[in-house]
mmCIF file of C-alpha atoms (C1' of nucleotides) and ligand atoms in Angstrom:
data_model
loop_
_atom_site.group_PDB
_atom_site.id
_atom_site.type_symbol
_atom_site.label_atom_id
_atom_site.label_comp_id
_atom_site.label_asym_id
_atom_site.label_seq_id
_atom_site.Cartn_x
_atom_site.Cartn_y
_atom_site.Cartn_z
ATOM 1 C CA MET A 1 64.326 -186.794 -34.611
ATOM 2 C CA LYS A 2 61.322 -188.723 -36.394
ATOM 3 C CA SER A 3 59.397 -191.744 -34.870
ATOM 4 C CA GLU A 4 59.704 -194.711 -36.793
ATOM 5 C CA MET A 5 56.126 -194.261 -37.699
ATOM 6 C CA SER A 6 56.598 -191.085 -39.383
ATOM 7 C CA LEU A 7 59.432 -192.293 -41.466
ATOM 8 C CA ARG A 8 57.312 -194.981 -42.551
ATOM 9 C CA ILE A 9 54.734 -192.939 -43.725
ATOM 10 C CA GLU A 10 57.007 -190.908 -45.651
ATOM 11 C CA ASN A 11 58.565 -193.794 -47.118
ATOM 12 C CA LEU A 12 55.012 -194.997 -48.262
ATOM 13 C CA LEU A 13 54.115 -191.452 -49.566
ATOM 14 C CA ASN A 14 57.271 -191.197 -51.542
ATOM 15 C CA SER A 15 57.186 -194.449 -53.106
ATOM 16 C CA ALA A 16 53.654 -193.867 -54.219
ATOM 17 C CA ASN A 17 54.772 -190.610 -55.595
ATOM 18 C CA LEU A 18 52.155 -188.602 -53.505
ATOM 19 C CA ARG A 19 53.288 -185.416 -52.063
ATOM 20 C CA ARG A 20 53.860 -185.378 -48.197
ATOM 21 C CA THR A 21 51.012 -183.189 -46.741
ATOM 22 C CA GLY A 22 49.447 -183.101 -43.200
ATOM 23 C CA PRO A 23 46.096 -184.812 -43.930
ATOM 24 C CA ARG A 24 47.762 -187.636 -46.143
ATOM 25 C CA ALA A 25 50.087 -188.239 -43.087
ATOM 26 C CA ALA A 26 47.511 -188.167 -40.597
ATOM 27 C CA ILE A 27 44.933 -190.489 -42.644
ATOM 28 C CA LEU A 28 47.617 -192.847 -43.395
ATOM 29 C CA SER A 29 48.645 -193.173 -40.022
ATOM 30 C CA VAL A 30 45.122 -194.012 -38.745
ATOM 31 C CA LEU A 31 45.069 -196.606 -41.371
ATOM 32 C CA LEU A 32 48.238 -198.083 -40.165
ATOM 33 C CA GLN A 33 47.294 -198.287 -36.737
ATOM 34 C CA ALA A 34 43.913 -199.773 -37.608
ATOM 35 C CA ASP A 35 43.352 -203.643 -37.394
ATOM 36 C CA LYS A 36 40.247 -203.467 -39.695
ATOM 37 C CA PRO A 37 38.788 -201.512 -42.544
ATOM 38 C CA LEU A 38 37.648 -198.173 -41.533
ATOM 39 C CA THR A 39 34.959 -195.641 -43.105
ATOM 40 C CA GLN A 40 35.800 -191.802 -43.661
ATOM 41 C CA GLY A 41 33.783 -191.306 -40.686
ATOM 42 C CA GLN A 42 36.114 -193.271 -38.635
ATOM 43 C CA ILE A 43 39.047 -192.377 -39.706
ATOM 44 C CA ALA A 44 37.832 -188.779 -39.077
ATOM 45 C CA ALA A 45 37.055 -189.922 -35.499
ATOM 46 C CA ASN A 46 40.504 -191.510 -34.957
ATOM 47 C CA LEU A 47 42.280 -188.308 -36.200
ATOM 48 C CA ALA A 48 43.830 -186.551 -33.176
ATOM 49 C CA ALA A 49 45.319 -182.975 -34.083
ATOM 50 C CA VAL A 50 44.683 -182.222 -37.687
ATOM 51 C CA ILE A 51 41.067 -183.135 -38.634
ATOM 52 C CA PRO A 52 41.065 -182.533 -42.665
ATOM 53 C CA ASN A 53 37.764 -181.825 -44.545
ATOM 54 C CA LYS A 54 35.710 -184.598 -45.112
ATOM 55 C CA VAL A 55 36.084 -183.941 -48.829
ATOM 56 C CA THR A 56 39.938 -184.147 -48.409
ATOM 57 C CA ILE A 57 39.653 -187.557 -46.609
ATOM 58 C CA TYR A 58 37.677 -188.916 -49.416
ATOM 59 C CA ARG A 59 40.112 -187.483 -51.985
ATOM 60 C CA THR A 60 43.097 -188.596 -50.450
ATOM 61 C CA LEU A 61 41.582 -192.182 -49.808
ATOM 62 C CA ALA A 62 40.866 -191.929 -53.771
ATOM 63 C CA SER A 63 44.613 -191.341 -54.314
ATOM 64 C CA PHE A 64 45.727 -193.914 -51.946
ATOM 65 C CA CYS A 65 43.671 -196.444 -54.078
ATOM 66 C CA ARG A 66 44.827 -195.229 -57.055
ATOM 67 C CA ALA A 67 48.217 -195.800 -55.880
ATOM 68 C CA GLY A 68 47.624 -199.381 -54.745
ATOM 69 C CA LEU A 69 48.154 -198.324 -50.916
ATOM 70 C CA VAL A 70 44.712 -198.829 -49.899
ATOM 71 C CA HIS A 71 41.544 -201.192 -50.935
ATOM 72 C CA LYS A 72 38.041 -200.517 -50.642
ATOM 73 C CA ALA A 73 37.627 -203.567 -48.524
ATOM 74 C CA PHE A 74 33.660 -203.493 -48.464
ATOM 75 C CA MET A 75 30.412 -201.551 -48.439
ATOM 76 C CA HIS A 76 28.368 -201.851 -45.185
ATOM 77 C CA LYS A 77 25.566 -199.499 -44.278
ATOM 78 C CA ARG A 78 25.918 -197.685 -47.549
ATOM 79 C CA ALA A 79 29.475 -196.637 -46.381
ATOM 80 C CA TRP A 80 32.928 -197.956 -48.170
ATOM 81 C CA HIS A 81 35.231 -199.435 -45.433
ATOM 82 C CA PHE A 82 39.090 -198.888 -46.411
ATOM 83 C CA GLU A 83 42.234 -200.514 -45.275
ATOM 84 C CA LEU A 84 45.833 -200.837 -46.383
ATOM 85 C CA ALA A 85 46.082 -203.086 -49.388
ATOM 86 C CA ASP A 86 49.187 -204.612 -47.816
ATOM 87 C CA LYS A 87 47.564 -207.893 -46.685
ATOM 88 C CA CYS A 88 45.771 -208.492 -50.012
ATOM 89 C CA THR A 89 46.980 -210.444 -52.818
ATOM 90 C CA GLU A 90 46.275 -208.750 -56.281
ATOM 91 C CA SER A 91 43.250 -210.770 -56.960
ATOM 92 C CA GLN A 92 41.694 -211.104 -53.500
ATOM 93 C CA CYS A 93 41.380 -209.176 -50.381
ATOM 94 C CA HIS A 94 41.167 -211.415 -47.473
ATOM 95 C CA PRO A 95 37.639 -212.240 -46.266
ATOM 96 C CA HIS A 96 35.965 -210.097 -43.805
ATOM 97 C CA PHE A 97 33.295 -210.904 -41.162
ATOM 98 C CA THR A 98 30.666 -208.612 -39.972
ATOM 99 C CA CYS A 99 28.493 -209.213 -36.604
ATOM 100 C CA LYS A 100 24.809 -208.414 -37.479
ATOM 101 C CA SER A 101 24.302 -207.370 -33.794
ATOM 102 C CA CYS A 102 27.148 -205.312 -32.899
ATOM 103 C CA GLY A 103 28.592 -204.556 -36.138
ATOM 104 C CA VAL A 104 32.276 -205.329 -35.139
ATOM 105 C CA VAL A 105 34.268 -206.281 -38.153
ATOM 106 C CA ARG A 106 37.000 -208.837 -38.429
ATOM 107 C CA CYS A 107 39.741 -209.174 -40.943
ATOM 108 C CA LEU A 108 40.326 -212.875 -41.626
ATOM 109 C CA VAL A 109 43.825 -212.479 -42.941
ATOM 110 C CA GLY A 110 44.474 -216.201 -42.637
ATOM 111 C CA LEU A 111 41.820 -217.806 -44.342
ATOM 112 C CA SER A 112 41.763 -217.383 -48.069
ATOM 113 C CA VAL A 113 39.407 -218.728 -50.205
ATOM 114 C CA SER A 114 40.058 -220.333 -53.603
ATOM 115 C CA ILE A 115 39.295 -218.139 -56.608
ATOM 116 C CA VAL A 116 35.496 -219.343 -57.957
ATOM 117 C CA GLU A 117 36.178 -221.507 -60.886
ATOM 118 C CA GLY A 118 34.265 -222.572 -63.839
ATOM 119 C CA LEU A 119 33.251 -219.052 -65.058
ATOM 120 C CA LYS A 120 32.127 -219.203 -68.752
ATOM 121 C CA LYS A 121 34.994 -218.410 -71.308
ATOM 122 C CA GLY A 122 35.736 -215.028 -71.925
ATOM 123 C CA PHE A 123 35.166 -213.485 -68.493
ATOM 124 C CA VAL A 124 38.186 -211.963 -66.743
ATOM 125 C CA ILE A 125 38.187 -211.804 -63.250
ATOM 126 C CA HIS A 126 40.108 -209.074 -61.318
ATOM 127 C CA ARG A 127 39.135 -209.308 -57.947
ATOM 128 C CA GLN A 128 36.985 -211.710 -55.603
ATOM 129 C CA GLN A 129 35.326 -210.359 -52.364
ATOM 130 C CA VAL A 130 34.286 -212.540 -49.616
ATOM 131 C CA ARG A 131 32.156 -211.225 -46.571
ATOM 132 C CA LEU A 132 30.706 -213.151 -43.935
ATOM 133 C CA GLU A 133 27.767 -212.127 -41.754
ATOM 134 C CA GLY A 134 27.016 -213.682 -38.416
ATOM 135 C CA LEU A 135 27.350 -213.186 -34.494
ATOM 136 C CA CYS A 136 30.769 -212.457 -32.848
ATOM 137 C CA PRO A 137 31.727 -214.540 -29.945
ATOM 138 C CA SER A 138 30.171 -211.694 -27.599
ATOM 139 C CA CYS A 139 26.881 -211.483 -29.299
ATOM 140 C CA GLY A 140 26.673 -215.361 -29.950
ATOM 141 C CA GLY A 141 24.379 -215.952 -27.047
ATOM 142 C CA LYS A 142 22.359 -212.836 -27.406
ATOM 143 C CA LYS A 143 19.170 -212.634 -29.849
ATOM 144 C CA SER A 144 20.569 -210.590 -32.684
ATOM 145 C CA MET A 145 18.375 -207.194 -32.841
ATOM 146 C CA MET B 1 -8.997 -217.278 -66.313
ATOM 147 C CA LYS B 2 -5.851 -216.488 -64.596
ATOM 148 C CA SER B 3 -2.518 -217.008 -66.114
ATOM 149 C CA GLU B 4 -0.071 -219.633 -64.505
ATOM 150 C CA MET B 5 2.098 -216.531 -63.582
ATOM 151 C CA SER B 6 -0.468 -214.915 -61.533
ATOM 152 C CA LEU B 7 -1.426 -218.084 -60.026
ATOM 153 C CA ARG B 8 2.291 -218.598 -59.148
ATOM 154 C CA ILE B 9 2.442 -215.039 -57.735
ATOM 155 C CA GLU B 10 -0.950 -215.459 -55.648
ATOM 156 C CA ASN B 11 0.503 -218.656 -54.098
ATOM 157 C CA LEU B 12 3.785 -217.035 -53.197
ATOM 158 C CA LEU B 13 2.086 -214.387 -51.528
ATOM 159 C CA ASN B 14 -0.329 -216.707 -49.602
ATOM 160 C CA SER B 15 2.252 -218.851 -48.392
ATOM 161 C CA ALA B 16 4.269 -215.768 -47.308
ATOM 162 C CA ASN B 17 1.214 -214.486 -45.389
ATOM 163 C CA LEU B 18 1.379 -211.507 -47.197
ATOM 164 C CA ARG B 19 -1.981 -209.714 -48.488
ATOM 165 C CA ARG B 20 -2.265 -209.670 -52.205
ATOM 166 C CA THR B 21 -1.841 -206.142 -53.556
ATOM 167 C CA GLY B 22 -1.300 -204.699 -56.984
ATOM 168 C CA PRO B 23 2.089 -203.547 -56.504
ATOM 169 C CA ARG B 24 3.275 -206.599 -54.588
ATOM 170 C CA ALA B 25 2.162 -208.674 -57.573
ATOM 171 C CA ALA B 26 3.400 -206.527 -59.982
ATOM 172 C CA ILE B 27 7.086 -206.432 -58.017
ATOM 173 C CA LEU B 28 7.107 -209.880 -57.628
ATOM 174 C CA SER B 29 6.396 -210.556 -61.375
ATOM 175 C CA VAL B 30 9.242 -208.504 -62.182
ATOM 176 C CA LEU B 31 11.462 -210.218 -59.902
ATOM 177 C CA LEU B 32 10.420 -213.917 -61.138
ATOM 178 C CA GLN B 33 11.162 -212.833 -64.817
ATOM 179 C CA ALA B 34 14.531 -211.470 -63.901
ATOM 180 C CA ASP B 35 17.627 -213.528 -64.459
ATOM 181 C CA LYS B 36 19.802 -211.442 -62.167
ATOM 182 C CA PRO B 37 19.407 -209.132 -58.971
ATOM 183 C CA LEU B 38 17.635 -205.755 -59.564
ATOM 184 C CA THR B 39 17.996 -202.412 -57.839
ATOM 185 C CA GLN B 40 14.695 -200.432 -56.865
ATOM 186 C CA GLY B 41 14.984 -198.359 -60.158
ATOM 187 C CA GLN B 42 15.560 -201.095 -62.071
ATOM 188 C CA ILE B 43 12.168 -202.915 -60.694
ATOM 189 C CA ALA B 44 10.416 -199.583 -61.207
ATOM 190 C CA ALA B 45 11.663 -199.374 -64.857
ATOM 191 C CA ASN B 46 10.829 -203.232 -65.670
ATOM 192 C CA LEU B 47 7.003 -202.267 -64.230
ATOM 193 C CA ALA B 48 4.397 -201.823 -67.092
ATOM 194 C CA ALA B 49 1.037 -200.529 -65.877
ATOM 195 C CA VAL B 50 1.063 -199.823 -62.050
ATOM 196 C CA ILE B 51 4.198 -197.979 -61.268
ATOM 197 C CA PRO B 52 4.049 -197.833 -57.273
ATOM 198 C CA ASN B 53 5.891 -195.194 -55.258
ATOM 199 C CA LYS B 54 9.275 -195.641 -54.578
ATOM 200 C CA VAL B 55 8.547 -195.970 -50.931
ATOM 201 C CA THR B 56 6.150 -198.660 -51.658
ATOM 202 C CA ILE B 57 8.740 -200.501 -53.746
ATOM 203 C CA TYR B 58 11.183 -200.430 -50.901
ATOM 204 C CA ARG B 59 8.752 -201.567 -48.278
ATOM 205 C CA THR B 60 7.463 -204.274 -50.391
ATOM 206 C CA LEU B 61 11.092 -205.415 -50.922
ATOM 207 C CA ALA B 62 11.470 -205.279 -46.926
ATOM 208 C CA SER B 63 8.327 -207.598 -46.702
ATOM 209 C CA PHE B 64 9.580 -210.004 -49.138
ATOM 210 C CA CYS B 65 13.102 -210.305 -47.344
ATOM 211 C CA ARG B 66 11.484 -210.481 -44.005
ATOM 212 C CA ALA B 67 9.369 -213.229 -45.442
ATOM 213 C CA GLY B 68 12.361 -214.910 -46.910
ATOM 214 C CA LEU B 69 11.199 -214.366 -50.428
ATOM 215 C CA VAL B 70 13.912 -212.302 -51.722
ATOM 216 C CA HIS B 71 17.360 -211.425 -50.720
ATOM 217 C CA LYS B 72 19.652 -208.541 -50.821
ATOM 218 C CA ALA B 73 22.082 -209.934 -53.083
ATOM 219 C CA PHE B 74 24.780 -207.440 -53.307
ATOM 220 C CA MET B 75 25.371 -203.602 -52.876
ATOM 221 C CA HIS B 76 26.713 -201.883 -56.217
ATOM 222 C CA LYS B 77 27.196 -198.061 -56.660
ATOM 223 C CA ARG B 78 25.597 -197.329 -53.206
ATOM 224 C CA ALA B 79 22.356 -199.345 -54.178
ATOM 225 C CA TRP B 80 21.118 -202.792 -53.110
ATOM 226 C CA HIS B 81 20.326 -205.650 -55.762
ATOM 227 C CA PHE B 82 17.225 -207.790 -55.008
ATOM 228 C CA GLU B 83 16.521 -211.038 -56.148
ATOM 229 C CA LEU B 84 14.404 -214.075 -55.306
ATOM 230 C CA ALA B 85 15.610 -216.213 -52.743
ATOM 231 C CA ASP B 86 14.846 -219.425 -54.504
ATOM 232 C CA LYS B 87 18.049 -220.027 -55.983
ATOM 233 C CA CYS B 88 19.983 -219.798 -52.496
ATOM 234 C CA THR B 89 21.138 -222.160 -49.760
ATOM 235 C CA GLU B 90 20.338 -220.892 -46.275
ATOM 236 C CA SER B 91 23.744 -219.978 -45.620
ATOM 237 C CA GLN B 92 24.930 -218.888 -49.012
ATOM 238 C CA CYS B 93 23.696 -216.681 -51.923
ATOM 239 C CA HIS B 94 25.559 -218.084 -55.127
ATOM 240 C CA PRO B 95 28.277 -216.000 -56.237
ATOM 241 C CA HIS B 96 27.854 -212.603 -58.391
ATOM 242 C CA PHE B 97 29.928 -211.277 -61.392
ATOM 243 C CA THR B 98 29.905 -207.687 -62.231
ATOM 244 C CA CYS B 99 31.739 -206.151 -65.179
ATOM 245 C CA LYS B 100 33.666 -203.188 -64.293
ATOM 246 C CA SER B 101 33.121 -202.065 -67.976
ATOM 247 C CA CYS B 102 29.796 -202.157 -68.734
ATOM 248 C CA GLY B 103 28.190 -202.862 -65.354
ATOM 249 C CA VAL B 104 26.569 -206.223 -66.565
ATOM 250 C CA VAL B 105 25.917 -208.667 -63.705
ATOM 251 C CA ARG B 106 25.816 -212.619 -63.943
ATOM 252 C CA CYS B 107 24.225 -214.975 -61.397
ATOM 253 C CA LEU B 108 27.134 -217.983 -60.769
ATOM 254 C CA VAL B 109 24.213 -220.297 -59.732
ATOM 255 C CA GLY B 110 26.170 -223.353 -60.271
ATOM 256 C CA LEU B 111 29.426 -222.147 -58.753
ATOM 257 C CA SER B 112 28.840 -222.598 -55.201
ATOM 258 C CA VAL B 113 31.900 -221.691 -52.997
ATOM 259 C CA SER B 114 32.682 -223.618 -49.678
ATOM 260 C CA ILE B 115 31.977 -221.750 -46.705
ATOM 261 C CA VAL B 116 35.273 -220.286 -45.212
ATOM 262 C CA GLU B 117 36.589 -222.443 -42.281
ATOM 263 C CA GLY B 118 38.808 -221.722 -39.737
ATOM 264 C CA LEU B 119 37.356 -218.864 -37.880
ATOM 265 C CA LYS B 120 38.044 -218.548 -34.226
ATOM 266 C CA LYS B 121 35.805 -220.402 -31.888
ATOM 267 C CA GLY B 122 32.580 -218.464 -30.942
ATOM 268 C CA PHE B 123 31.829 -216.665 -34.344
ATOM 269 C CA VAL B 124 28.521 -218.033 -35.782
ATOM 270 C CA ILE B 125 28.358 -217.338 -39.400
ATOM 271 C CA HIS B 126 24.818 -216.540 -40.940
ATOM 272 C CA ARG B 127 25.488 -215.999 -44.464
ATOM 273 C CA GLN B 128 28.515 -216.034 -46.933
ATOM 274 C CA GLN B 129 28.711 -213.512 -49.720
ATOM 275 C CA VAL B 130 31.147 -213.836 -52.800
ATOM 276 C CA ARG B 131 31.407 -211.197 -55.059
ATOM 277 C CA LEU B 132 33.622 -211.223 -58.510
ATOM 278 C CA GLU B 133 34.484 -208.038 -60.480
ATOM 279 C CA GLY B 134 36.147 -208.085 -63.650
ATOM 280 C CA LEU B 135 35.433 -207.920 -67.450
ATOM 281 C CA CYS B 136 32.720 -209.748 -69.460
ATOM 282 C CA PRO B 137 33.295 -211.268 -72.631
ATOM 283 C CA SER B 138 32.093 -208.174 -74.735
ATOM 284 C CA CYS B 139 34.241 -205.968 -72.487
ATOM 285 C CA GLY B 140 37.309 -208.354 -72.383
ATOM 286 C CA GLY B 141 39.220 -206.838 -74.985
ATOM 287 C CA LYS B 142 38.349 -203.212 -74.248
ATOM 288 C CA LYS B 143 40.001 -201.062 -71.946
ATOM 289 C CA SER B 144 37.896 -200.993 -68.743
ATOM 290 C CA MET B 145 37.189 -196.970 -68.327
ATOM 291 C "C1'" DT C 1 62.502 -166.219 -52.985
ATOM 292 C "C1'" DG C 2 59.297 -167.149 -56.619
ATOM 293 C "C1'" DC C 3 56.783 -170.300 -59.852
ATOM 294 C "C1'" DT C 4 53.392 -173.888 -60.858
ATOM 295 C "C1'" DA C 5 51.139 -177.865 -60.354
ATOM 296 C "C1'" DA C 6 48.786 -180.239 -57.068
ATOM 297 C "C1'" DA C 7 46.172 -180.464 -52.680
ATOM 298 C "C1'" DT C 8 42.994 -178.609 -49.467
ATOM 299 C "C1'" DG C 9 38.560 -176.194 -47.740
ATOM 300 C "C1'" DC C 10 33.872 -174.851 -48.348
ATOM 301 C "C1'" DA C 11 29.206 -174.482 -50.070
ATOM 302 C "C1'" DA C 12 26.045 -176.732 -52.759
ATOM 303 C "C1'" DC C 13 24.660 -180.706 -54.996
ATOM 304 C "C1'" DT C 14 23.341 -185.925 -55.745
ATOM 305 C "C1'" DA C 15 20.802 -190.076 -55.050
ATOM 306 C "C1'" DA C 16 19.656 -194.359 -52.287
ATOM 307 C "C1'" DG C 17 17.196 -194.942 -48.842
ATOM 308 C "C1'" DT C 18 13.937 -193.806 -44.468
ATOM 309 C "C1'" DT C 19 10.269 -191.625 -41.779
ATOM 310 C "C1'" DG C 20 5.674 -189.624 -40.251
ATOM 311 C "C1'" DC C 21 1.428 -189.416 -41.285
ATOM 312 C "C1'" DA C 22 -2.965 -189.269 -43.691
ATOM 313 C "C1'" DA C 23 -5.717 -191.575 -47.235
ATOM 314 C "C1'" DA C 24 -6.920 -196.249 -49.352
ATOM 315 C "C1'" DA C 25 -7.476 -200.881 -49.575
ATOM 316 C "C1'" DA C 26 -7.375 -205.974 -47.952
ATOM 317 C "C1'" DG C 27 -9.410 -209.217 -45.095
ATOM 318 C "C1'" DT C 28 -12.719 -210.110 -41.335
ATOM 319 C "C1'" DT C 29 -17.014 -209.689 -38.384
ATOM 320 C "C1'" DT C 30 -21.484 -208.732 -37.824
ATOM 321 C "C1'" DA D 1 -23.565 -205.855 -48.061
ATOM 322 C "C1'" DA D 2 -22.397 -202.549 -44.457
ATOM 323 C "C1'" DA D 3 -19.174 -201.572 -40.785
ATOM 324 C "C1'" DC D 4 -14.841 -202.467 -38.630
ATOM 325 C "C1'" DT D 5 -9.961 -203.338 -38.124
ATOM 326 C "C1'" DT D 6 -5.388 -203.659 -39.719
ATOM 327 C "C1'" DT D 7 -2.264 -203.491 -43.230
ATOM 328 C "C1'" DT D 8 -0.756 -201.098 -47.228
ATOM 329 C "C1'" DT D 9 0.039 -197.010 -49.966
ATOM 330 C "C1'" DG D 10 1.506 -192.388 -51.504
ATOM 331 C "C1'" DC D 11 3.049 -187.869 -50.621
ATOM 332 C "C1'" DA D 12 6.339 -184.741 -48.878
ATOM 333 C "C1'" DA D 13 10.132 -184.123 -46.282
ATOM 334 C "C1'" DC D 14 14.166 -185.783 -44.450
ATOM 335 C "C1'" DT D 15 18.958 -188.393 -44.024
ATOM 336 C "C1'" DT D 16 23.553 -189.364 -45.290
ATOM 337 C "C1'" DA D 17 27.587 -191.046 -47.829
ATOM 338 C "C1'" DG D 18 29.696 -189.578 -51.239
ATOM 339 C "C1'" DT D 19 30.952 -186.008 -55.364
ATOM 340 C "C1'" DT D 20 31.658 -181.530 -57.797
ATOM 341 C "C1'" DG D 21 33.182 -176.993 -58.800
ATOM 342 C "C1'" DC D 22 35.762 -173.268 -57.530
ATOM 343 C "C1'" DA D 23 38.564 -170.135 -55.116
ATOM 344 C "C1'" DT D 24 42.541 -170.473 -51.868
ATOM 345 C "C1'" DT D 25 46.618 -172.644 -50.287
ATOM 346 C "C1'" DT D 26 50.641 -175.333 -50.114
ATOM 347 C "C1'" DA D 27 54.674 -178.883 -51.723
ATOM 348 C "C1'" DG D 28 58.110 -179.186 -54.429
ATOM 349 C "C1'" DC D 29 61.112 -177.467 -57.280
ATOM 350 C "C1'" DA D 30 64.374 -173.809 -60.236
HETATM 351 MN MN1 LIG E 201 40.938 -206.694 -43.668
HETATM 352 MN MN1 LIG E 202 21.949 -214.109 -58.142
HETATM 353 ZN ZN1 LIG E 203 28.756 -208.914 -31.979
HETATM 354 ZN ZN1 LIG E 204 30.807 -205.532 -69.714
#
DNA sequence: TGCTAAATGCAACTAAGTTGCAAAAAGTTT
DNA sequence: AAACTTTTTGCAACTTAGTTGCATTTAGCA
């Protein structure tokens, strides 16, 4: 019998019209269990049995993005951080916090920010991204290095 | 006699306690005349006579950032975009718009966004960055590729 | 069971940014 | 002005996230 998780993954892949393959299920599983956006490297590190090729992970993430299943949340240290798109509205992903000192990332899911207004006529906004940088509670007392 | 521009540059470097060198003056001049954040490559392309080594440009920008003269405004296509920090408050650079189709960048200097509130106790926010993606007026009618 | 389009793995590549080190230039002292 | 000290510069080599081409494998389907 299949676990709830694998059923959910199957459904997601089916409804996105993507073939069900080992790498896709594994990567999706990691993203489903993550509470924050992950890089390709972090995804690979969280994979247990099957560790697909780096290229496959990137191509899988690209497919997921195309299907609207995943977002590129933000880029940090020259690396994209990917997360499931389910907690984002169409025009705005929730804000993300990154600690300058320890690098910890927090999704600020509750705190939506109103879209910037007053842009000159003719501009069409597809997406607004808000990022916060600072110190997390555990780093707050220390000097950021 | 010195031009107004070179006097201004001299003052900026002096007050930032940075030695006055050819590369620094040239790079600062490009940034002073730019109306939007530029990458290292774009800065190099805008330099006229002296074209310093790529490494020098990066190190100069790092010095300027350390001195608070310049900001890393945002990263796009894996490249940092630098701009003078004079139009930014301490906690927030103005929002930036990037056209998905043609790549044109616009500084939204007037349109500040209120800092996200409601973050859990203990977090210290140093900086909020807002980015908009969409279509500029000239690309608005066309399909984004 | 076989067919075909889609997905994967591998190796080689791209490009922004960094590092170590020796040479050059800026600011300072004599 | 010459000598000295410290910072800056240039060069070559390196790092690393992400991409590309191509041969091989596999999912979905007849
Ligand atoms: Mn998130
Ligand atoms: Mn700007
Ligand atoms: Zn921290
Ligand atoms: Zn455009």
